[in-house]
Coordinates of C-alpha atoms in Angstrom, one line a residue:
M1401 CA -35.2 99.0 -40.4
P1402 CA -37.7 100.0 -37.4
E1403 CA -37.0 98.0 -34.2
Y1404 CA -40.1 97.6 -31.8
L1405 CA -40.0 97.3 -27.9
P1406 CA -40.8 93.4 -26.6
L1407 CA -44.7 92.8 -27.0
E1408 CA -46.2 91.5 -24.4
I1409 CA -48.5 88.5 -24.7
P1410 CA -51.0 87.5 -22.6
D1411 CA -51.5 84.1 -20.8
D1412 CA -54.6 83.3 -23.8
P1413 CA -53.6 84.9 -27.2
K1414 CA -57.3 85.1 -28.3
L1415 CA -57.4 88.7 -29.9
T1416 CA -54.3 88.4 -30.9
Q1417 CA -53.9 84.9 -32.5
N1418 CA -57.4 86.2 -34.3
I1419 CA -55.7 89.9 -35.8
T1420 CA -53.0 87.6 -36.9
W1421 CA -55.1 85.5 -39.1
F1422 CA -56.6 87.7 -40.3
A1423 CA -54.3 89.9 -41.2
R1424 CA -53.1 87.0 -43.3
S1425 CA -56.6 86.0 -44.8
L1426 CA -55.8 90.1 -46.0
R1427 CA -52.3 89.3 -47.3
K1428 CA -54.0 86.4 -49.5
A1429 CA -56.6 88.8 -51.1
G1430 CA -54.0 90.7 -52.3
L1431 CA -52.9 93.5 -49.3
P1432 CA -49.3 93.8 -48.3
I1433 CA -49.4 92.8 -45.1
G1434 CA -46.1 92.1 -43.8
P1435 CA -45.4 91.5 -39.6
G1436 CA -44.3 94.7 -39.2
R1437 CA -47.7 95.5 -39.5
V1438 CA -49.0 92.8 -37.6
I1439 CA -47.2 94.3 -35.4
D1440 CA -48.3 97.8 -35.6
A1441 CA -52.1 96.5 -35.4
I1442 CA -52.3 94.2 -32.3
R1443 CA -50.4 97.3 -30.1
A1444 CA -52.7 99.8 -31.7
V1445 CA -56.2 98.1 -31.2
E1446 CA -54.2 97.4 -27.1
A1447 CA -53.6 101.5 -27.1
A1448 CA -56.8 101.7 -28.9
G1449 CA -59.1 98.9 -27.2
F1450 CA -62.1 96.9 -28.1
T1451 CA -65.4 99.0 -26.9
S1452 CA -66.4 100.0 -30.1
K1453 CA -66.5 98.1 -33.0
Q1454 CA -66.7 101.0 -35.2
D1455 CA -63.9 101.5 -33.4
F1456 CA -61.7 98.6 -33.5
F1457 CA -62.6 98.7 -37.6
W1458 CA -60.9 101.5 -37.9
T1459 CA -58.0 100.4 -36.2
L1460 CA -56.9 98.1 -38.0
H1461 CA -58.2 100.2 -41.5
A1462 CA -55.0 102.6 -40.0
C1463 CA -52.7 100.0 -40.2
F1464 CA -53.4 97.4 -43.0
V1465 CA -55.4 99.8 -45.6
S1466 CA -52.4 101.9 -48.1
R1467 CA -53.5 102.4 -50.7
P1468 CA -57.7 103.2 -52.1
E1469 CA -58.1 100.4 -54.4
H1470 CA -57.6 97.9 -51.0
R1471 CA -61.1 99.4 -49.3
T1472 CA -63.5 98.0 -51.0
V1473 CA -61.5 94.3 -49.9
F1474 CA -60.6 94.9 -46.5
A1475 CA -64.3 95.9 -45.5
Q1476 CA -65.0 92.7 -46.8
V1477 CA -63.3 90.8 -45.6
F1478 CA -63.5 92.6 -41.6
R1479 CA -67.3 91.9 -42.5
L1480 CA -67.0 88.3 -43.0
Y1481 CA -64.2 87.4 -40.7
W1482 CA -65.4 89.3 -37.6
R1483 CA -69.0 90.5 -37.8
D1484 CA -70.9 87.4 -39.4
P1485 CA -70.4 84.6 -35.8
R1486 CA -71.2 82.1 -39.1
Y1487 CA -68.8 83.5 -41.7
L1488 CA -67.3 79.8 -43.0
E1489 CA -70.9 78.4 -43.2
H1490 CA -71.6 81.6 -45.9
M1491 CA -68.3 81.5 -47.8
M1492 CA -68.7 78.5 -48.9
S1493 CA -72.1 79.1 -50.2
M1494 CA -70.9 81.7 -52.0
M1495 CA -68.1 79.6 -53.6
L1496 CA -70.8 77.2 -54.3
P1497 CA -73.6 79.4 -55.6
A1498 CA -75.5 76.3 -56.7
V1499 CA -76.0 74.6 -53.2
R1500 CA -78.9 77.2 -52.0
G1501 CA -80.5 77.3 -48.7
V1502 CA -77.0 78.1 -47.8
Q1503 CA -76.7 81.4 -48.6
E1504 CA -79.9 84.2 -48.5
E1505 CA -80.8 85.1 -52.3
R1506 CA -78.6 88.5 -52.9
A1507 CA -76.7 89.7 -55.4
G1508 CA -72.6 89.8 -54.9
Q1509 CA -70.8 93.0 -53.5
A1510 CA -68.3 94.4 -54.6
G1511 CA -65.0 92.3 -52.9
E1512 CA -66.4 89.5 -51.9
K1513 CA -65.6 86.6 -53.3
R1514 CA -62.7 87.9 -53.5
A1515 CA -62.7 88.5 -50.0
A1516 CA -64.4 85.4 -50.0
E1517 CA -61.5 83.1 -51.4
A1518 CA -58.7 85.0 -49.6
L1519 CA -60.4 83.3 -46.0
L1520 CA -61.4 80.2 -47.4
D1521 CA -57.7 79.6 -48.7
G1522 CA -56.2 76.8 -46.0
A1523 CA -59.3 77.3 -44.3
N1524 CA -58.6 74.0 -42.3
Q1525 CA -55.0 74.4 -41.5
D1526 CA -54.5 76.5 -38.8
V1527 CA -57.5 77.9 -38.3
P1528 CA -58.0 80.1 -34.7
E1529 CA -59.9 77.8 -32.1
G1530 CA -63.7 79.7 -31.1
L1531 CA -64.4 80.6 -34.7
S1532 CA -66.5 78.6 -35.8
D1533 CA -69.2 76.4 -33.6
E1534 CA -70.7 74.9 -36.3
E1535 CA -70.0 70.5 -35.6
E1536 CA -69.2 68.9 -38.4
G1537 CA -71.8 68.3 -40.9
T1538 CA -72.7 66.5 -43.6
E1539 CA -69.9 66.4 -46.8
I1540 CA -71.2 67.6 -50.0
E1541 CA -70.4 65.9 -53.5
I1542 CA -70.6 67.8 -56.7
D1543 CA -70.6 66.5 -59.9
A1544 CA -69.1 69.0 -62.3
S1545 CA -68.8 67.1 -65.3
M1546 CA -70.8 68.8 -67.2
T1547 CA -70.4 71.7 -66.4
I1548 CA -69.2 74.2 -68.4
S1549 CA -65.3 75.8 -69.1
T1550 CA -63.7 77.2 -66.9
E1551 CA -62.6 80.0 -69.8
E1552 CA -65.5 80.4 -70.8
K1553 CA -67.8 81.2 -67.3
L1554 CA -65.3 83.7 -66.6
R1555 CA -65.8 85.2 -70.8
T1556 CA -69.1 86.3 -69.2
L1557 CA -68.7 87.2 -64.9
D1558 CA -68.6 90.7 -64.6
F1559 CA -65.1 92.6 -63.6
E1560 CA -66.8 93.6 -60.3
Q1561 CA -67.3 90.2 -59.3
M1562 CA -64.7 87.7 -59.6
S1563 CA -62.5 86.5 -56.9
T1564 CA -58.3 87.7 -57.4
E1565 CA -57.7 83.6 -58.6
E1566 CA -59.8 84.8 -61.5
I1567 CA -58.6 88.2 -62.1
A1568 CA -54.9 86.8 -62.7
Q1569 CA -57.0 83.9 -65.3
A1570 CA -58.6 87.2 -67.0
K1571 CA -55.1 89.1 -67.1
R1572 CA -53.7 86.2 -69.1
M1573 CA -57.3 85.9 -71.6
L1574 CA -56.8 90.0 -71.8
S1575 CA -53.2 89.6 -72.8
R1576 CA -54.1 87.2 -75.7
M1577 CA -56.8 88.8 -77.1
A1578 CA -56.6 92.3 -80.3
L1579 CA -58.3 94.5 -81.7
P1580 CA -58.0 94.3 -85.3
V1581 CA -59.3 97.5 -87.8
Q1582 CA -60.2 97.2 -91.7
P1583 CA -58.0 100.0 -93.2
I1584 CA -58.6 103.5 -94.4
K1585 CA -58.9 104.2 -98.0
S1586 CA -57.5 107.5 -98.6
R1587 CA -57.5 110.0 -101.7
R1588 CA -54.6 110.1 -102.2
M1589 CA -52.5 107.6 -105.3
K1590 CA -49.6 105.4 -105.9
A1591 CA -48.2 103.1 -108.6
D1592 CA -50.0 100.3 -108.8
A1593 CA -50.1 97.5 -111.8
L1594 CA -53.0 96.2 -110.5
G1595 CA -54.3 98.8 -110.4
W1596 CA -58.6 100.2 -111.5
R1597 CA -57.5 104.4 -112.5
P1598 CA -54.8 105.2 -115.7
D1599 CA -52.4 107.2 -114.3
W1600 CA -51.6 109.6 -117.4
R1601 CA -48.9 111.8 -115.5
A1602 CA -46.9 108.0 -115.9
T1603 CA -47.9 106.8 -118.2
M1604 CA -46.4 110.2 -120.7
R1605 CA -43.3 110.3 -118.7
N1606 CA -42.8 106.2 -119.9
S1607 CA -43.6 107.3 -123.5
M1608 CA -41.5 110.5 -123.3
R1609 CA -38.3 107.6 -121.9
Q1610 CA -39.5 105.8 -124.9
G1611 CA -38.9 108.4 -127.1
G1612 CA -42.5 109.0 -127.7
E1613 CA -43.5 105.9 -128.5
L1614 CA -46.8 105.2 -126.3
Q1615 CA -46.3 101.3 -124.5
M1616 CA -48.9 99.8 -122.1
P1617 CA -50.7 102.6 -119.8
A1618 CA -49.6 102.9 -116.2
K1619 CA -52.3 102.4 -113.6
K1620 CA -52.3 103.8 -110.1
S1621 CA -54.8 102.8 -107.1
R1622 CA -55.4 104.5 -103.6
R1623 CA -53.3 104.1 -100.6
I1624 CA -55.1 102.6 -97.4
R1625 CA -53.9 104.4 -94.1
W1626 CA -54.2 102.9 -90.9
P1627 CA -56.0 105.3 -88.2
N1628 CA -55.5 106.1 -84.5
L1629 CA -56.8 104.4 -81.5
V1630 CA -57.8 107.0 -78.6
V1631 CA -58.9 105.4 -75.4
I1632 CA -60.2 107.6 -72.8
C1633 CA -60.6 105.7 -69.5
D1634 CA -62.3 106.9 -66.5
I1635 CA -60.4 105.8 -63.7
S1636 CA -62.4 107.0 -60.3
G1637 CA -63.2 105.3 -57.7
S1638 CA -66.9 103.9 -58.9
M1639 CA -64.7 102.9 -62.4
S1640 CA -61.6 101.5 -61.1
Q1641 CA -61.8 97.7 -60.8
Y1642 CA -63.2 98.1 -64.9
S1643 CA -60.3 100.8 -65.7
R1644 CA -58.3 98.3 -64.8
M1645 CA -59.4 95.1 -67.0
V1646 CA -60.1 97.9 -69.4
L1647 CA -56.3 99.0 -69.9
H1648 CA -54.7 96.0 -69.7
F1649 CA -56.5 95.2 -72.8
L1650 CA -55.7 97.8 -74.2
H1651 CA -51.7 97.8 -73.3
A1652 CA -52.1 94.4 -75.0
V1653 CA -53.6 96.1 -78.0
A1654 CA -50.9 98.2 -77.9
N1655 CA -48.5 95.8 -78.4
T1656 CA -49.6 93.6 -80.4
K1657 CA -48.3 93.6 -83.7
G1658 CA -50.0 93.6 -87.0
A1659 CA -53.5 94.6 -85.0
G1660 CA -53.6 97.8 -88.2
W1661 CA -53.5 100.7 -85.5
A1662 CA -51.4 103.6 -86.6
K1663 CA -50.6 104.2 -82.7
V1664 CA -52.5 103.7 -79.5
H1665 CA -52.8 106.6 -77.6
G1666 CA -53.8 106.2 -74.4
F1667 CA -55.0 108.8 -71.7
T1668 CA -57.2 108.1 -67.5
F1669 CA -59.0 111.2 -65.6
G1670 CA -61.0 111.4 -62.8
T1671 CA -60.7 114.6 -62.0
R1672 CA -58.0 115.7 -64.4
L1673 CA -57.3 114.4 -67.9
T1674 CA -53.9 112.1 -67.5
N1675 CA -51.6 111.0 -70.5
I1676 CA -50.4 107.5 -70.6
T1677 CA -49.4 106.9 -74.0
R1678 CA -45.8 106.0 -73.7
H1679 CA -46.5 104.3 -70.0
L1680 CA -48.6 101.0 -72.3
A1681 CA -45.4 101.4 -74.2
T1682 CA -43.7 99.1 -72.0
K1683 CA -43.9 95.7 -72.8
D1684 CA -44.4 93.9 -69.1
V1685 CA -47.8 94.5 -68.5
D1686 CA -47.1 95.5 -65.1
A1687 CA -44.3 97.9 -65.0
A1688 CA -46.8 99.8 -67.6
L1689 CA -49.8 100.2 -65.4
A1690 CA -47.4 100.7 -62.0
A1691 CA -45.8 103.1 -64.5
A1692 CA -49.7 104.6 -65.6
G1693 CA -50.9 104.9 -61.8
A1694 CA -48.4 106.6 -60.3
E1695 CA -48.4 109.5 -63.6
A1696 CA -52.1 109.5 -62.2
Q1697 CA -52.9 110.6 -58.8
D1698 CA -56.3 111.1 -59.4
W1699 CA -57.3 107.0 -58.8
E1700 CA -60.5 105.9 -56.8
G1701 CA -61.0 110.1 -56.8
G1702 CA -63.9 111.6 -57.8
T1703 CA -65.3 111.6 -61.8
R1704 CA -65.4 115.5 -63.9
I1705 CA -66.4 114.4 -67.0
G1706 CA -66.8 117.7 -68.7
E1707 CA -64.2 119.3 -67.6
C1708 CA -61.7 116.3 -68.8
L1709 CA -63.1 116.3 -71.4
H1710 CA -62.8 119.8 -72.5
S1711 CA -59.2 119.6 -71.6
F1712 CA -58.6 116.6 -74.3
N1713 CA -60.0 118.8 -76.4
R1714 CA -58.1 121.8 -76.4
D1715 CA -54.7 120.1 -75.3
W1716 CA -54.3 117.0 -77.3
S1717 CA -57.5 116.7 -79.6
R1718 CA -55.4 118.3 -82.6
R1719 CA -51.9 115.7 -82.0
V1720 CA -54.0 112.7 -81.9
M1721 CA -57.0 112.5 -83.8
G1722 CA -55.4 113.0 -86.7
Q1723 CA -56.5 110.6 -89.8
G1724 CA -59.8 109.4 -89.2
A1725 CA -59.4 108.1 -85.3
V1726 CA -61.1 105.4 -84.0
V1727 CA -61.9 107.0 -79.9
L1728 CA -63.3 104.4 -77.6
L1729 CA -64.7 106.2 -74.1
I1730 CA -65.3 104.1 -70.6
S1731 CA -67.0 106.2 -68.9
D1732 CA -70.4 105.0 -66.3
G1733 CA -71.6 109.0 -67.2
L1734 CA -71.9 110.1 -63.6
D1735 CA -70.4 112.9 -63.7
R1736 CA -72.4 116.1 -61.1
G1737 CA -70.0 118.9 -63.7
D1738 CA -73.1 121.0 -66.0
P1739 CA -75.0 118.3 -68.4
E1740 CA -74.8 121.5 -71.3
A1741 CA -71.2 122.6 -70.9
L1742 CA -70.3 118.4 -71.0
A1743 CA -72.8 118.5 -74.5
I1744 CA -70.7 120.8 -76.6
E1745 CA -67.4 118.8 -75.3
M1746 CA -69.1 115.5 -76.1
Q1747 CA -70.2 117.1 -79.9
R1748 CA -66.5 118.5 -80.1
L1749 CA -65.3 114.6 -79.4
Q1750 CA -67.3 113.3 -81.6
L1751 CA -66.9 115.7 -84.5
S1752 CA -63.3 115.3 -84.5
S1753 CA -63.0 111.6 -84.2
K1754 CA -64.4 109.0 -87.3
R1755 CA -65.7 107.0 -84.7
L1756 CA -66.9 107.4 -80.8
I1757 CA -67.5 104.3 -79.2
W1758 CA -68.8 104.4 -75.3
L1759 CA -68.4 101.4 -73.3
N1760 CA -70.7 101.8 -70.4
P1761 CA -70.3 99.1 -67.7
L1762 CA -73.7 100.0 -66.3
L1763 CA -75.2 98.5 -68.8
R1764 CA -74.8 94.7 -67.3
W1765 CA -78.9 95.6 -65.5
E1766 CA -81.5 94.7 -67.9
G1767 CA -83.2 97.6 -66.4
F1768 CA -80.4 100.5 -67.2
A1769 CA -82.3 103.1 -68.7
A1770 CA -80.4 106.4 -69.1
K1771 CA -82.0 109.1 -66.1
A1772 CA -78.5 110.7 -65.1
Q1773 CA -77.6 114.1 -66.8
G1774 CA -74.2 112.9 -68.0
I1775 CA -75.5 110.6 -69.5
K1776 CA -78.6 112.1 -70.8
A1777 CA -75.9 114.6 -72.5
M1778 CA -73.1 112.5 -73.7
L1779 CA -75.6 110.0 -75.5
P1780 CA -76.6 111.6 -78.4
Y1781 CA -73.2 112.1 -79.5
V1782 CA -72.0 108.9 -79.3
H1783 CA -71.7 106.5 -81.9
S1784 CA -72.2 103.5 -81.2
F1785 CA -73.4 102.8 -76.0
R1786 CA -72.0 98.7 -75.2
A1787 CA -71.8 97.0 -71.7
G1788 CA -67.8 96.7 -70.9
H1789 CA -67.9 95.0 -68.0
S1790 CA -66.6 91.6 -69.2
I1791 CA -64.4 89.9 -71.3
A1792 CA -67.0 89.0 -73.9
T1793 CA -68.0 92.4 -73.6
L1794 CA -64.6 93.5 -75.4
E1795 CA -64.7 90.5 -77.7
E1796 CA -67.6 92.2 -78.8
L1797 CA -65.6 95.2 -79.6
A1798 CA -64.3 93.8 -82.0
E1799 CA -67.3 93.2 -84.1
A1800 CA -68.1 96.9 -83.4
I1801 CA -65.0 98.5 -84.4
S1802 CA -65.2 96.6 -88.0
R1803 CA -69.4 97.6 -88.6
P1804 CA -70.2 101.5 -89.3
D1805 CA -73.6 101.2 -89.2
D1806 CA -74.0 99.4 -85.4
L1807 CA -75.8 101.1 -83.2
G1808 CA -75.3 98.9 -79.4
E1809 CA -78.0 99.8 -76.9
K1810 CA -78.5 103.7 -78.2
A1811 CA -81.0 103.4 -80.4
R1812 CA -82.8 101.9 -77.4
L1813 CA -81.9 104.4 -74.9
M1814 CA -82.4 107.1 -77.0
A1815 CA -86.1 106.1 -77.7
G1816 CA -86.9 105.3 -74.2
M1817 CA -85.4 109.2 -73.2
D1818 CA -87.8 110.8 -76.0
A1819 CA -91.1 108.7 -74.4

């Protein structure tokens, strides 16, 4: 445990108090910040000075941010706390979006609601002096008796725009979800007294036991088998929040008995392919995803879809794609590699699978079109192209798997590409 020298605190420690409150807000937003880091931040600001906003931002960033996924939340909390002189009114308008005229009309940024909720939590308790010079306003009462339920709202809410509490509640909803699948009829037969096809070989064997006397003919029917589920999930920077929620859903599917899948295989990719199947077998979801995140070293990194799919087709396709596997590809399709090589790997993946379904969070935008080269290369080789940005879209996925003729948005986008 490191020991710190006595810290000289000025007589009127406004900046020290504000940094302490800022660290408390970051901790409520989910960042692991303790008293030691707060002391380090105060010392770092004392050494670096307070002359430039950019230097001040990166000084606190170096003290409080330890993981790539914390950058977005830190930036939003910093903007709301230090840069906006009316941040409290801005946050109140975010938490009450039905009240117009307080906040400018614009789309919420990633992590903004989570940052606002962290700052608003206990805003009237121990607020540093000088942060808000607004006079006490009129109390607004809102009748929410006719509004939709919380779970109904969460079903359609974008994962990227959820607050910390909403993310926790959404994870609990995902843990109760299932992904049922219909069995596949095999060409192999089995003895069945209620079968539809006569089994003459078994009939003759039975007659030999009865001295050649022919009894009731034996029957047989087709065996049924359950397919494998293979999930290939993009964990690059643009997909980090969506991939975390999808992996929570995948863990629930892998540990649900009676769902019908023979085995659930999970792979993550950013700049390299990682097999996380054995981690999904862990019953505790937090421990399972922590182990998967420790093994996948390319979280929040770049994207090399073509190279990662090549590694999957070369090393894992024959092991996990047998017996009519269903493949779920979760990615935004934004790849900087060679489009022709990506198209070749997608074609190989399609030929190896019984059904290839692509979930793309970018489909949440109404004006989405297949303009990126990676999306144009991948789209022709998927059986179904669907959105994957909310709980509702994951619930619709079960229906898409049960319908072999489901194309999702593929037909519309292919028509746009042809035009």
